[in-house]
Amino acid sequence: MSIVVQKFGGTSVADARKIHLAARRAIRAKMEGNQVVLVVSAMGHTTDELVRLAYEITDRPSKRELDMLLSTGEQVSIALMAMAIQEGGYEAISLTGAQIGMLTDSAFTRARIRSIDAGRLHDQLRRGRIVIVAGFQGVDADFNITTLGRGGSDTTAVALAAALQARMCEVYTDVDGVYTTDPRLVPQARKIDTISYDEMLELASLGAGVMHSRSIEFGKKFNVIIHVRSSLTDSPGTMIMSQPPGMEDVVVRGCTLKRDIGRITLVNAANRPGLVARIFEEIAARQLMVDDIIQNVAAGGDVVQLAFTVAGDDLREARLAAEAVGRQFDVAQIEVDDQLSRVSIVGVGMRSHAGVAARLFSTLAAENIRVHNVSTSEIVISVLVGSADGERALRAVHAAFELDREPAAT
Amino acid sequence: MSIVVQKFGGTSVADARKIHLAARRAIRAKMEGNQVVLVVSAMGHTTDELVRLAYEITDRPSKRELDMLLSTGEQVSIALMAMAIQEGGYEAISLTGAQIGMLTDSAFTRARIRSIDAGRLHDQLRRGRIVIVAGFQGVDADFNITTLGRGGSDTTAVALAAALQARMCEVYTDVDGVYTTDPRLVPQARKIDTISYDEMLELASLGAGVMHSRSIEFGKKFNVIIHVRSSLTDSPGTMIMSQPPGMEDVVVRGCTLKRDIGRITLVNAANRPGLVARIFEEIAARQLMVDDIIQNVAAGGDVVQLAFTVAGDDLREARLAAEAVGRQFDVAQIEVDDQLSRVSIVGVGMRSHAGVAARLFSTLAAENIRVHNVSTSEIVISVLVGSADGERALRAVHAAFELDREPAAT
């Protein structure tokens, strides 16, 4: 009998009515002949509420105690979900992270999964029960309760699907799948039927935040087919898998826009040893995150052009860091730009297709959009453009790569 | 080093301020050189709120899932309490019922404790930590979460004190101890300094509901000294122990009033075999609780006079039961009274003191209060009086046995 893991996020279990809807979905999967495991998050804003309680007590809650506190949110949800399924006439049992032997390391609030004891789960499934597991939580070797950090319930679901060798991990959410780009910006955006883990990772990290990248990495590692779909409709969503059918035909899978990017450029600095290292040491010491680093050299290597980007909020602090190092290394000119956006195209297909970059640049040129910086990885090309050009660039690129059209069948 | 267990009920941890107050008390006990274990209940009305959530899902929640749900209330409290103690500069660790190996049977919502693994507790105490344990909860042999039912946190505290051979179990509550009678009815009521388990059990079951009788029974069984005291003041409360000092001198420890008692009397029934048994079978089949049963026989045993009392709410149903059986056994007359109250006096000392009953009856006679029925146990004498006479009877008895005065020192 094949196993299906269904994951319901906080908005999908926010009240009694939604819990009953989710329960019905689990029951339907059971009636269709599957063994069914549910993973649920805390209801609605429960986690925020618990965090607020902690900060009423202290400004610096211990992480172990935070995990003890936050894990109750999911425990409430699983009990209610089990009741809802039982009310629907089916056998169900709820299990905490500890009860399924979800063993993690001891990094409280951001623990990493070490192993899962699938025995108890299989035992309950064999008895015909729908098993409801608390997402986001585990226990360490000393039996302390841990939590997995952001996107933890997705990670729980995908890890369980891997441990149980489930046929599928269905992730129910408030959108109906992964889109070629943000539909609020590009009305022609189209739901993607299938996407590879690598493409999804790039789309997730670039801002199409349907699933947390960590759970996608987990899915990739254990080859779990993830179906991201709406909890409100029955339409199929987006399947995330290693080799989407017809993959060769799709060059670009989607495109993204990230706004409010700041850039710092050290102009024509003398290329002295240690300059670049010092800059990023200073940045790291200030807990800032750098996105792109673009470096060119000129004058036979004696002159360096170094640019890097940060989130707009971090720009002021990053500038101070750059200036401090710049003084030590006699950098004459530091330029700061705060009106930039990044447009990226993502697609496994571009590995084997020439001319993708060319088409991107000619599209932007035809729109008379100036490209500031360019960075690339194996399946991504990103360009920095002026903030005023961002949306127009995204729409032009979406159209140029025909992302609004269904890919041709293989 | 001696161990102290402190228990804080829901009203004593209802908000951040009260949690900090409780934390300070624990820290003080620690500073005084004790090893300190805290047992806490769910905050304020949390448990009611969780029950409400369950009944939004279903009218008949499974008891296992109810326990899964309700146990989160205490888990929230222990995490916050640990944070508060840490904020006060002391080491603390919270532990769930599962984490302290609080093993129970599998009677969900009213589980009974089988054993406690004191090892982890001692280990944490030896490290100098204040240990905060979730009251009310345990796990069964299959690692399902269970709860102990009403008064469960008191039971947890007393059981822990027994398992750890603690010097004392302090129960903090919103009253400052156990009183000789209800101070709202008798302004002369006096706080009792020391009381025996047996007396406390009678007072608890008769309505002076400071502690649940189950935890007192536990204390009696394992000889745990229980100190019931106010969470708002530093004054000593009431010590519950096996042999209160000066016990011989105290004849009556306290007195109680229970209102709204209904009585059913089978008048001059033929004493046929099986009549009495059938009555109470019928009562039990209707899930009614009987308080007192008073039976007399006359005419050389041929005529029986049988009276029993029930809570006023159950009187109508009890009457139907009695009438049904009465018809089968040709009982001519069944009387029903619904305007009764029970006044009881409780004291271990009355075992060895003659004349206690005499003083009770002469007191009531002097007040011109008619006594309907009388029932006695080894340390209790109860009388039924008319509802209109209840409070007056209580006050007269309280004065007659000098309960308003400090007992003489031995």
mmCIF file of C-alpha atoms in Angstrom, chain B residues 3-7 35-39 156-158 160-162 164 166-172:
data_model
loop_
_atom_site.group_PDB
_atom_site.id
_atom_site.type_symbol
_atom_site.label_atom_id
_atom_site.label_comp_id
_atom_site.label_asym_id
_atom_site.label_seq_id
_atom_site.Cartn_x
_atom_site.Cartn_y
_atom_site.Cartn_z
ATOM 1 C CA ILE B 3 14.669 19.066 48.743
ATOM 2 C CA VAL B 4 11.602 21.287 48.652
ATOM 3 C CA VAL B 5 8.784 20.855 46.145
ATOM 4 C CA GLN B 6 6.734 23.984 45.438
ATOM 5 C CA LYS B 7 3.476 23.783 43.533
ATOM 6 C CA GLN B 35 17.287 21.868 46.198
ATOM 7 C CA VAL B 36 14.108 23.171 44.595
ATOM 8 C CA VAL B 37 11.555 21.474 42.358
ATOM 9 C CA LEU B 38 8.607 23.476 41.033
ATOM 10 C CA VAL B 39 5.387 21.969 39.792
ATOM 11 C CA THR B 156 2.100 15.501 40.710
ATOM 12 C CA ALA B 157 3.633 17.712 43.387
ATOM 13 C CA VAL B 158 2.947 15.329 46.255
ATOM 14 C CA LEU B 160 7.331 14.086 43.311
ATOM 15 C CA ALA B 161 7.898 15.026 46.936
ATOM 16 C CA ALA B 162 7.448 11.360 47.827
ATOM 17 C CA LEU B 164 12.458 12.604 45.896
ATOM 18 C CA ALA B 166 11.546 15.929 49.852
ATOM 19 C CA ARG B 167 11.488 17.650 53.221
ATOM 20 C CA MET B 168 8.242 19.401 52.296
ATOM 21 C CA CYS B 169 5.677 19.890 49.571
ATOM 22 C CA GLU B 170 4.526 23.520 49.512
ATOM 23 C CA VAL B 171 1.224 24.101 47.721
ATOM 24 C CA TYR B 172 0.749 27.761 46.827
#
